[in-house]
CSV table of C-alpha atoms and ligand atoms in Angstrom, one decimal:
chain,number,residue,atom,x,y,z
U,1,MET,CA,13.8,45.8,-38.7
U,2,THR,CA,10.5,47.4,-37.4
U,3,GLN,CA,11.4,50.9,-36.4
U,4,LEU,CA,10.2,52.4,-33.1
U,5,LEU,CA,7.4,55.0,-33.3
U,6,GLN,CA,7.3,58.1,-31.1
U,7,THR,CA,4.0,59.0,-29.6
U,8,PRO,CA,1.6,60.2,-32.0
U,9,VAL,CA,1.8,63.6,-32.5
U,10,LYS,CA,-1.4,65.6,-32.5
U,11,SER,CA,-1.9,69.2,-33.7
U,12,PRO,CA,-1.1,71.7,-31.0
U,13,SER,CA,-3.4,74.3,-32.3
U,14,GLY,CA,-6.2,71.3,-32.2
U,15,THR,CA,-6.8,71.8,-36.1
U,16,PHE,CA,-6.5,68.2,-37.1
U,17,THR,CA,-7.9,65.8,-34.5
U,18,LYS,CA,-8.3,62.2,-35.6
U,19,LEU,CA,-8.7,59.7,-38.6
U,20,VAL,CA,-12.2,58.8,-39.7
U,21,SER,CA,-13.2,55.8,-41.7
U,22,LYS,CA,-15.0,57.0,-45.1
U,23,GLU,CA,-17.4,54.3,-44.4
U,24,GLY,CA,-19.2,54.2,-41.2
U,25,GLY,CA,-17.4,56.9,-39.6
U,26,THR,CA,-15.2,54.9,-36.9
U,27,GLU,CA,-12.6,57.2,-35.3
U,28,TYR,CA,-9.0,56.3,-35.0
U,29,GLU,CA,-6.1,58.2,-33.3
U,30,PRO,CA,-3.9,60.0,-35.9
U,31,LEU,CA,-1.4,57.2,-36.3
U,32,PRO,CA,0.6,55.7,-39.2
U,33,ILE,CA,-2.6,53.8,-40.4
U,34,HIS,CA,-4.8,54.0,-43.6
U,35,ILE,CA,-7.6,51.4,-43.5
U,36,CYS,CA,-10.6,51.0,-41.2
U,37,GLU,CA,-10.6,47.7,-39.5
U,38,GLU,CA,-14.3,47.3,-39.4
U,39,THR,CA,-15.1,48.2,-43.0
U,40,PHE,CA,-11.5,48.2,-44.8
U,41,ALA,CA,-12.7,51.7,-46.1
U,42,PRO,CA,-9.9,54.2,-46.4
U,43,LEU,CA,-9.1,56.6,-43.4
U,44,GLU,CA,-9.4,60.4,-43.7
U,45,VAL,CA,-8.1,63.2,-41.6
U,46,ALA,CA,-10.7,65.0,-39.7
U,47,TYR,CA,-10.4,68.7,-38.6
U,48,ASP,CA,-12.1,71.2,-36.2
U,49,TYR,CA,-13.2,73.8,-38.6
U,50,ASP,CA,-14.0,76.3,-35.6
U,51,ALA,CA,-10.4,76.2,-34.6
U,52,ILE,CA,-9.2,76.7,-38.1
U,53,ARG,CA,-11.6,79.5,-38.7
U,54,ARG,CA,-10.2,81.2,-35.4
U,55,LEU,CA,-6.7,80.8,-36.9
U,56,VAL,CA,-6.9,82.1,-40.5
U,57,SER,CA,-8.1,84.7,-42.5
U,58,ARG,CA,-7.5,85.7,-46.2
U,59,GLU,CA,-4.8,88.2,-45.0
U,60,SER,CA,-3.0,85.7,-42.6
U,61,ILE,CA,-2.8,83.2,-45.6
U,62,ALA,CA,-1.4,85.9,-48.2
U,63,ALA,CA,1.2,86.9,-45.6
U,64,GLY,CA,2.2,83.3,-45.1
U,65,PRO,CA,5.1,81.6,-47.1
U,66,ASN,CA,5.1,81.3,-50.8
U,67,SER,CA,4.5,77.5,-50.6
U,68,ILE,CA,1.8,75.1,-49.7
U,69,TRP,CA,2.6,75.7,-46.0
U,70,ARG,CA,0.6,79.2,-46.2
U,71,TYR,CA,-2.2,76.7,-45.8
U,72,LYS,CA,-0.7,74.7,-42.8
U,73,ALA,CA,-4.0,75.1,-40.6
U,74,PHE,CA,-5.6,72.8,-43.1
U,75,LEU,CA,-2.8,70.2,-43.3
U,76,PRO,CA,-2.3,67.3,-40.9
U,77,VAL,CA,1.1,68.1,-39.4
U,78,ALA,CA,1.8,69.2,-35.8
U,79,THR,CA,5.3,71.0,-36.3
U,80,ASP,CA,5.9,74.5,-37.0
U,81,ASN,CA,8.8,73.4,-39.0
U,82,PRO,CA,7.4,71.6,-41.8
U,83,ILE,CA,9.7,70.3,-44.8
U,84,ASP,CA,9.5,73.3,-47.0
U,85,VAL,CA,11.4,72.9,-50.3
U,86,GLY,CA,9.5,75.6,-52.1
U,87,THR,CA,6.6,73.3,-53.2
U,88,GLY,CA,3.5,75.0,-54.3
U,89,MET,CA,2.2,78.3,-55.3
U,90,THR,CA,2.8,77.5,-59.0
U,91,PRO,CA,1.2,79.8,-61.8
U,92,LEU,CA,-2.3,79.8,-62.5
U,93,VAL,CA,-2.3,80.9,-66.2
U,94,LYS,CA,-5.1,82.9,-67.8
U,95,SER,CA,-5.3,81.2,-71.1
U,96,THR,CA,-5.6,83.3,-74.1
U,97,ARG,CA,-4.5,81.3,-77.3
U,98,LEU,CA,-5.5,77.7,-76.2
U,99,ALA,CA,-8.9,79.4,-75.0
U,100,ARG,CA,-9.4,80.9,-78.5
U,101,ARG,CA,-8.7,77.7,-80.0
U,102,LEU,CA,-11.3,76.0,-78.1
U,103,GLY,CA,-13.9,78.8,-78.1
U,104,LEU,CA,-13.7,79.3,-74.3
U,105,LYS,CA,-13.7,82.8,-72.7
U,106,ASN,CA,-12.4,82.2,-69.1
U,107,LEU,CA,-10.1,79.3,-69.3
U,108,TYR,CA,-7.1,78.8,-66.8
U,109,ILE,CA,-4.3,76.6,-66.6
U,110,LYS,CA,-2.9,75.5,-63.2
U,111,ASN,CA,0.9,74.9,-64.1
U,112,ASP,CA,2.3,72.3,-61.7
U,113,ALA,CA,4.5,71.1,-64.5
U,114,VAL,CA,6.9,73.8,-62.9
U,115,ASN,CA,6.1,72.7,-59.3
U,116,MET,CA,9.3,72.3,-56.9
U,117,PRO,CA,11.4,70.2,-56.3
U,118,THR,CA,10.6,67.8,-59.1
U,119,LEU,CA,8.1,69.1,-61.6
U,120,SER,CA,5.2,67.6,-60.8
U,121,PHE,CA,2.1,67.9,-58.2
U,122,LYS,CA,3.5,65.1,-56.2
U,123,ASP,CA,5.8,67.4,-54.5
U,124,ARG,CA,2.9,68.7,-52.7
U,125,VAL,CA,1.8,65.2,-51.1
U,126,VAL,CA,5.2,64.1,-50.5
U,127,SER,CA,6.0,67.4,-48.7
U,128,VAL,CA,3.2,66.8,-46.2
U,129,ALA,CA,3.8,63.0,-45.9
U,130,LEU,CA,7.4,63.2,-45.2
U,131,THR,CA,6.7,66.1,-42.6
U,132,ARG,CA,4.4,63.8,-41.0
U,133,ALA,CA,6.8,60.7,-41.2
U,134,ARG,CA,9.3,62.7,-39.4
U,135,GLU,CA,6.8,63.5,-36.6
U,136,PHE,CA,6.2,59.6,-36.3
U,137,GLY,CA,9.9,59.0,-36.2
U,138,PHE,CA,10.2,57.0,-39.3
U,139,SER,CA,13.8,57.1,-40.6
U,140,THR,CA,13.1,55.1,-43.8
U,141,VAL,CA,10.5,56.3,-46.2
U,142,SER,CA,9.1,54.6,-49.4
U,143,CYS,CA,6.4,54.5,-51.9
U,144,ALA,CA,4.7,52.7,-54.7
U,145,SER,CA,4.9,54.8,-57.6
U,146,THR,CA,3.8,55.5,-61.5
U,147,GLY,CA,7.1,57.7,-61.6
U,148,ASN,CA,6.4,61.1,-60.3
U,149,LEU,CA,5.9,60.2,-56.7
U,150,ALA,CA,9.2,58.3,-56.7
U,151,ASN,CA,10.8,61.4,-58.0
U,152,SER,CA,9.5,63.3,-55.1
U,153,THR,CA,9.7,61.0,-52.4
U,154,ALA,CA,13.6,60.5,-53.2
U,155,ALA,CA,14.3,64.1,-53.5
U,156,ILE,CA,12.5,65.5,-50.6
U,157,ALA,CA,13.9,62.5,-48.6
U,158,ALA,CA,17.2,63.5,-49.6
U,159,HIS,CA,16.7,67.0,-48.5
U,160,ALA,CA,15.2,66.1,-45.1
U,161,GLY,CA,18.0,63.3,-44.5
U,162,LEU,CA,15.6,60.5,-44.6
U,163,GLU,CA,16.6,56.8,-45.8
U,164,CYS,CA,14.6,56.1,-49.1
U,165,CYS,CA,13.6,53.2,-51.1
U,166,VAL,CA,11.1,53.5,-53.8
U,167,PHE,CA,9.4,50.9,-55.9
U,168,ILE,CA,8.3,51.4,-59.5
U,169,PRO,CA,7.1,49.4,-62.5
U,170,ALA,CA,10.2,48.3,-64.5
U,171,ASP,CA,8.8,49.8,-67.8
U,172,LEU,CA,8.7,53.4,-66.9
U,173,GLU,CA,10.0,56.3,-69.1
U,174,ALA,CA,13.7,56.9,-68.9
U,175,GLY,CA,13.4,60.5,-67.5
U,176,LYS,CA,11.3,59.2,-64.6
U,177,ILE,CA,13.7,56.6,-63.7
U,178,LEU,CA,16.9,59.0,-64.0
U,179,GLY,CA,14.9,61.6,-62.1
U,180,THR,CA,14.7,59.3,-59.0
U,181,LEU,CA,18.1,57.7,-59.3
U,182,ILE,CA,19.9,61.1,-59.1
U,183,TYR,CA,18.8,61.4,-55.5
U,184,ASN,CA,20.5,58.3,-54.7
U,185,PRO,CA,17.5,56.2,-53.0
U,186,THR,CA,17.3,52.5,-53.4
U,187,VAL,CA,15.1,52.0,-56.6
U,188,MET,CA,13.3,48.7,-56.7
U,189,ALA,CA,12.3,48.2,-60.6
U,190,VAL,CA,9.5,45.6,-60.2
U,191,LYS,CA,8.6,43.4,-63.2
U,192,GLY,CA,4.9,44.2,-63.2
U,193,ASN,CA,2.4,47.0,-63.5
U,194,TYR,CA,1.6,49.7,-60.9
U,195,ASP,CA,-1.1,47.5,-59.1
U,196,GLN,CA,1.3,44.5,-58.7
U,197,VAL,CA,4.0,47.1,-57.3
U,198,ASN,CA,1.4,48.3,-54.8
U,199,ARG,CA,0.3,44.9,-53.6
U,200,LEU,CA,4.0,44.1,-53.0
U,201,CYS,CA,4.4,47.5,-51.1
U,202,SER,CA,1.5,46.6,-48.8
U,203,GLU,CA,3.4,43.4,-47.8
U,204,VAL,CA,6.8,45.4,-47.4
U,205,ALA,CA,5.0,48.0,-45.4
U,206,ASN,CA,3.5,45.2,-42.9
U,207,THR,CA,6.7,43.5,-42.7
U,208,TYR,CA,9.4,46.4,-42.6
U,209,GLY,CA,7.7,49.4,-40.6
U,210,TRP,CA,8.7,52.1,-43.0
U,211,GLY,CA,6.8,55.0,-43.7
U,212,PHE,CA,5.3,54.4,-47.1
U,213,VAL,CA,3.9,57.8,-48.2
U,214,ASN,CA,0.8,56.2,-50.1
U,215,ILE,CA,0.1,53.4,-48.0
U,216,ASN,CA,0.5,53.6,-44.2
U,217,LEU,CA,0.7,57.5,-44.5
U,218,ARG,CA,-1.8,57.8,-47.2
U,219,PRO,CA,-4.4,59.6,-45.1
U,220,TYR,CA,-1.8,62.6,-44.5
U,221,TYR,CA,-0.3,62.4,-47.8
U,222,SER,CA,-3.5,62.7,-49.7
U,223,GLU,CA,-4.2,65.9,-47.8
U,224,GLY,CA,-1.3,67.8,-49.6
U,225,SER,CA,-3.4,67.6,-52.9
U,226,LYS,CA,-6.2,70.0,-51.3
U,227,THR,CA,-3.6,72.6,-51.8
U,228,LEU,CA,-4.2,72.6,-55.5
U,229,GLY,CA,-7.9,73.5,-54.6
U,230,PHE,CA,-6.6,76.2,-52.0
U,231,GLU,CA,-4.2,77.9,-54.5
U,232,VAL,CA,-6.8,78.1,-57.4
U,233,ALA,CA,-9.4,79.7,-55.1
U,234,GLU,CA,-6.8,82.2,-53.8
U,235,GLN,CA,-5.3,82.9,-57.3
U,236,LEU,CA,-8.8,83.5,-58.6
U,237,GLY,CA,-9.2,86.4,-56.1
U,238,TRP,CA,-10.7,84.3,-53.5
U,239,GLN,CA,-13.3,82.7,-55.6
U,240,LEU,CA,-14.1,79.1,-56.7
U,241,PRO,CA,-14.1,78.3,-60.4
U,242,ASP,CA,-17.3,76.8,-62.2
U,243,HIS,CA,-15.6,73.8,-63.6
U,244,VAL,CA,-12.4,71.9,-63.4
U,245,VAL,CA,-10.9,69.2,-65.3
U,246,VAL,CA,-8.5,66.9,-63.4
U,247,PRO,CA,-6.4,63.8,-64.3
U,248,VAL,CA,-7.7,60.7,-62.6
U,249,ALA,CA,-5.3,57.7,-61.6
U,250,SER,CA,-6.2,56.5,-58.1
U,251,GLY,CA,-8.7,59.4,-57.8
U,252,SER,CA,-7.1,61.0,-54.8
U,253,LEU,CA,-6.0,64.1,-56.5
U,254,TYR,CA,-9.4,64.8,-57.8
U,255,THR,CA,-11.3,64.3,-54.7
U,256,LYS,CA,-9.0,66.2,-52.6
U,257,ILE,CA,-9.2,69.2,-54.8
U,258,TYR,CA,-13.0,69.1,-54.0
U,259,LYS,CA,-12.1,68.7,-50.2
U,260,GLY,CA,-10.1,71.7,-50.6
U,261,PHE,CA,-12.9,73.9,-52.0
U,262,ARG,CA,-15.4,72.8,-49.3
U,263,GLU,CA,-13.0,73.6,-46.4
U,264,PHE,CA,-12.6,77.2,-47.8
U,265,VAL,CA,-16.3,77.4,-48.1
U,266,LYS,CA,-16.6,76.0,-44.5
U,267,VAL,CA,-14.3,78.3,-42.8
U,268,GLY,CA,-15.7,81.3,-44.7
U,269,LEU,CA,-12.9,82.1,-46.9
U,270,VAL,CA,-14.8,81.8,-50.3
U,271,ASP,CA,-18.4,82.0,-51.1
U,272,ASP,CA,-20.1,78.9,-51.8
U,273,LYS,CA,-21.0,78.1,-55.3
U,274,PRO,CA,-21.6,74.8,-57.4
U,275,VAL,CA,-18.1,73.4,-59.1
U,276,ARG,CA,-18.5,70.9,-61.5
U,277,PHE,CA,-15.5,68.3,-61.4
U,278,SER,CA,-14.7,66.5,-64.7
U,279,GLY,CA,-12.1,63.7,-64.8
U,280,ALA,CA,-9.6,62.8,-67.3
U,281,GLN,CA,-8.4,59.1,-68.1
U,282,ALA,CA,-6.6,57.5,-70.9
U,283,GLU,CA,-8.7,55.0,-72.9
U,284,GLY,CA,-6.0,52.3,-72.2
U,285,CYS,CA,-6.5,52.7,-68.3
U,286,SER,CA,-10.0,54.1,-67.6
U,287,PRO,CA,-11.7,51.9,-65.0
U,288,VAL,CA,-13.4,55.0,-63.4
U,289,ALA,CA,-14.6,56.4,-66.6
U,290,GLN,CA,-16.0,53.0,-67.6
U,291,ALA,CA,-18.0,52.7,-64.6
U,292,PHE,CA,-19.1,56.4,-65.0
U,293,LYS,CA,-20.3,55.7,-68.7
U,294,GLU,CA,-22.2,52.5,-67.9
U,295,GLY,CA,-23.8,53.8,-64.6
U,296,ARG,CA,-22.0,51.5,-62.4
U,297,ASP,CA,-21.3,52.4,-58.7
U,298,PHE,CA,-18.4,50.0,-58.5
U,299,ILE,CA,-15.1,49.9,-60.2
U,300,SER,CA,-14.0,46.8,-62.2
U,301,PRO,CA,-10.2,46.7,-62.2
U,302,VAL,CA,-8.5,46.9,-65.6
U,303,LYS,CA,-4.7,46.0,-67.1
U,304,PRO,CA,-3.3,49.3,-68.1
U,305,ASN,CA,-2.1,49.7,-71.7
U,306,THR,CA,-1.3,53.4,-72.5
U,307,ILE,CA,1.4,56.0,-72.9
U,308,ALA,CA,0.1,57.7,-69.9
U,309,LYS,CA,2.1,55.7,-67.4
U,310,SER,CA,1.9,58.2,-64.6
U,311,ILE,CA,-2.0,57.7,-64.5
U,312,ALA,CA,-2.0,53.9,-65.4
U,313,ILE,CA,-3.6,52.6,-62.3
U,314,GLY,CA,-5.9,49.7,-62.9
U,315,ASN,CA,-7.6,49.3,-59.6
U,316,PRO,CA,-7.9,52.8,-58.0
U,317,ALA,CA,-8.0,53.1,-54.4
U,318,ASP,CA,-10.4,56.1,-54.4
U,319,GLY,CA,-12.1,55.2,-57.7
U,320,VAL,CA,-15.6,55.0,-56.1
U,321,TYR,CA,-15.4,58.2,-54.6
U,322,ALA,CA,-14.3,59.7,-57.8
U,323,LEU,CA,-17.3,58.4,-59.4
U,324,GLU,CA,-19.6,59.8,-56.6
U,325,LEU,CA,-17.8,63.1,-56.8
U,326,ALA,CA,-18.4,63.4,-60.7
U,327,ARG,CA,-21.9,62.5,-60.4
U,328,LYS,CA,-22.8,64.7,-57.6
U,329,THR,CA,-21.2,67.8,-59.1
U,330,GLY,CA,-22.7,67.2,-62.8
U,331,GLY,CA,-19.1,66.6,-64.0
U,332,GLN,CA,-17.9,63.9,-66.7
U,333,ILE,CA,-15.2,61.5,-66.7
U,334,GLU,CA,-14.2,61.1,-70.3
U,335,THR,CA,-11.3,59.2,-71.9
U,336,VAL,CA,-9.0,59.9,-74.8
U,337,THR,CA,-6.7,57.8,-77.0
U,338,ASP,CA,-3.1,57.5,-76.9
U,339,ALA,CA,-3.0,59.7,-80.2
U,340,GLU,CA,-5.2,62.3,-78.6
U,341,ILE,CA,-3.0,62.4,-75.7
U,342,ILE,CA,-0.1,63.2,-77.9
U,343,ALA,CA,-2.0,66.0,-79.7
U,344,GLY,CA,-3.1,67.3,-76.3
U,345,ILE,CA,0.7,67.6,-75.2
U,346,LYS,CA,1.5,69.5,-78.5
U,347,LEU,CA,-1.8,71.8,-78.5
U,348,LEU,CA,-0.9,72.9,-74.9
U,349,ALA,CA,2.7,73.5,-75.8
U,350,GLU,CA,2.1,75.5,-79.1
U,351,THR,CA,-0.5,77.6,-77.7
U,352,GLU,CA,0.6,78.5,-74.3
U,353,GLY,CA,4.3,77.5,-74.1
U,354,ILE,CA,3.7,74.9,-71.5
U,355,PHE,CA,5.3,71.4,-72.0
U,356,THR,CA,3.4,68.8,-70.0
U,357,GLU,CA,3.9,65.0,-69.7
U,358,THR,CA,1.4,62.6,-70.8
U,359,ALA,CA,-1.1,63.2,-67.8
U,360,GLY,CA,-1.5,66.8,-68.9
U,361,GLY,CA,-1.9,65.7,-72.4
U,362,THR,CA,-4.7,63.5,-71.3
U,363,THR,CA,-6.4,66.6,-69.4
U,364,ILE,CA,-6.2,68.9,-72.4
U,365,ALA,CA,-7.3,66.4,-74.7
U,366,VAL,CA,-10.5,65.6,-72.5
U,367,LEU,CA,-10.9,69.4,-72.0
U,368,GLN,CA,-11.1,69.9,-75.8
U,369,LYS,CA,-13.5,66.6,-76.1
U,370,LEU,CA,-15.8,68.1,-73.5
U,371,VAL,CA,-16.0,71.6,-75.3
U,372,GLU,CA,-16.7,69.8,-78.5
U,373,ALA,CA,-19.4,67.9,-76.7
U,374,GLY,CA,-21.1,71.0,-75.5
U,375,LYS,CA,-20.1,69.8,-71.8
U,376,ILE,CA,-18.5,73.2,-71.1
U,377,ASP,CA,-20.0,76.6,-71.4
U,378,PRO,CA,-17.7,79.1,-73.1
U,379,GLU,CA,-18.5,81.6,-70.4
U,380,GLU,CA,-17.7,79.6,-67.4
U,381,THR,CA,-14.4,79.7,-65.4
U,382,THR,CA,-12.8,76.5,-66.1
U,383,VAL,CA,-9.6,75.2,-64.6
U,384,ALA,CA,-7.6,72.6,-66.5
U,385,TYR,CA,-5.0,71.0,-63.8
U,386,ILE,CA,-1.6,70.3,-65.4
U,387,THR,CA,0.2,68.1,-63.1
U,388,GLY,CA,3.5,67.1,-64.6
U,389,ASN,CA,6.2,68.1,-66.9
U,390,GLY,CA,6.9,66.9,-70.4
U,391,LEU,CA,10.7,66.6,-70.1
U,392,LYS,CA,10.1,63.2,-68.1
U,393,THR,CA,8.1,61.6,-70.9
U,394,GLN,CA,10.0,62.4,-73.9
U,395,GLU,CA,9.4,59.0,-75.3
U,396,ALA,CA,5.7,59.6,-75.7
U,397,ILE,CA,6.1,62.4,-78.5
U,398,GLN,CA,9.1,60.9,-80.2
U,399,GLY,CA,8.2,60.8,-84.0
U,400,ALA,CA,5.2,63.1,-83.3
U,401,ILE,CA,7.2,66.6,-83.5
U,402,GLY,CA,9.4,68.3,-86.0
U,403,GLU,CA,13.1,68.0,-86.6
U,404,PRO,CA,15.8,70.7,-86.4
U,405,PHE,CA,17.3,71.8,-89.9
U,406,ALA,CA,21.0,70.5,-89.9
U,407,ILE,CA,22.7,73.3,-91.7
U,408,ASP,CA,26.4,74.3,-92.4
U,409,ALA,CA,27.8,77.5,-90.5
U,410,ASN,CA,27.3,79.9,-93.5
U,411,LEU,CA,24.6,82.4,-94.7
U,412,GLY,CA,23.7,80.2,-97.9
U,413,SER,CA,23.2,77.1,-95.9
U,414,PHE,CA,20.9,78.9,-93.6
U,415,GLU,CA,18.9,80.5,-96.5
U,416,ARG,CA,18.3,77.3,-98.3
U,417,ALA,CA,17.1,75.6,-95.1
U,418,TRP,CA,14.8,78.8,-94.4
U,419,GLU,CA,13.3,78.4,-97.9
U,420,ARG,CA,12.3,74.7,-96.9
U,421,ALA,CA,11.0,75.9,-93.7
U,422,GLN,CA,8.8,78.5,-95.2
U,423,THR,CA,7.5,75.7,-97.9
U,424,LEU,CA,6.9,73.1,-95.0
U,425,GLU,CA,5.0,75.9,-93.0
U,426,ARG,CA,2.8,76.7,-96.1
U,427,LEU,CA,2.1,72.8,-96.4
U,428,ASP,CA,1.3,72.8,-92.8
U,429,TRP,CA,-1.4,75.4,-93.1
U,430,GLN,CA,-2.8,73.9,-96.4
U,431,GLN,CA,-3.4,70.7,-94.3
U,432,VAL,CA,-5.2,72.7,-91.6
U,433,LEU,CA,-7.4,74.6,-94.2
U,434,VAL,CA,-8.4,71.4,-96.0
C,1,PLP,C1,1.3,63.6,-63.4
C,1,PLP,C2,0.2,63.1,-62.6
C,1,PLP,N1,-0.9,63.5,-62.6
C,1,PLP,C3,-2.0,63.1,-61.9
C,1,PLP,C4,-1.9,61.8,-61.3
C,1,PLP,C5,-3.0,61.4,-60.6
C,1,PLP,O1,-3.0,61.2,-59.2
C,1,PLP,P1,-4.1,60.4,-58.3
C,1,PLP,O2,-3.5,59.1,-58.1
C,1,PLP,O3,-4.0,61.0,-57.0
C,1,PLP,O4,-5.4,60.3,-58.9
C,1,PLP,C6,-0.6,61.2,-61.1
C,1,PLP,C7,-0.5,60.1,-60.4
C,1,PLP,O5,0.5,59.5,-60.0
C,1,PLP,C8,0.5,61.8,-61.8
C,1,PLP,O6,1.7,61.5,-61.6
């Protein structure tokens, strides 16, 4: 059942060179491996930044594809023909109404709720991982997912003609399950939480020799999240923001946006400046925030219990690195309740016309909390990362939004309903004013 791997493919331009252990620095060939044999620490892709500096400029990037692949020199794939399904280059929206509501002057929303093809940032990491999987010669790809990753893996595998089997917790939202099944992969709905799904997948990966995007391909997969740093810097006019607010599950996205910013500084594409990194977690699954608040430098795993299922990881693989990053950059890792997450989803929708899922509701609610606590200066350029789409988590807001007026097809019926609507609106305002 184990598949034969082709020889490892190295970058012909020499931009990525090897894998390096995050603890101790032991070096490895860029193979489908993810853990250091000596320290059991995660492996990370290392690059030759002199080679990248020679290859890229602001102009060459701007002239590249309108997708994450304009940053190919910074991504760990060898091919000139990556899987490009239009992922990336999502809008960076300068907020006016939400900013005013929060009292901020320079707030931006990075809107990956409209990322392609499956409406979450996971399309970035999967595009990179499956391009790499193809280079290694895997014909079957897989993942352990909280929902969005399964959507992306199934869709992009379908596009690339790869066999696909994904693993999810059985209790995911209907939209997430349907949004995977439509691509016709094999879906394993596991009776257990994400951390149990992940443990099972590690065993399957060892036995079956499949390309698991977030297990044996994790060093390559996680690099895809850097593009959320690159794009924001480019869209701000080749500048770094002052403060970012990012949802934290495994902690990979949060730490890789930082890596993206640092790489742009390293090769001279942007000027250096401090960027504060704040993380957002749901109170019902907040192992990183708890360690942050208690001043610990280790993570105590928790059992998730929150509506924010996409970020419900109780034992986060990159948790300690997220913790370090928040402390090093002077950011915060804050939590919000499920009720606050719902309020965050509604607030973003009503002020900006962006419908996000629970992870985005968590980010907006944490943003609001940080502003109220005086942790965000109104003048600083702040970017809130919205990483997924609300149409996939409709259960979360059932009962928390209005209902349509059911009317007959005549003017009188409309007028009576309109009168009632006006009264309701006035009542709403009176509640706000109390
Ligand atoms: C919508 C969304 N946002 C954020 C995250 C957090 O990602 P990470 O595990 O890289 O911290 C996830 C993870 O699945 C997600 O689905």
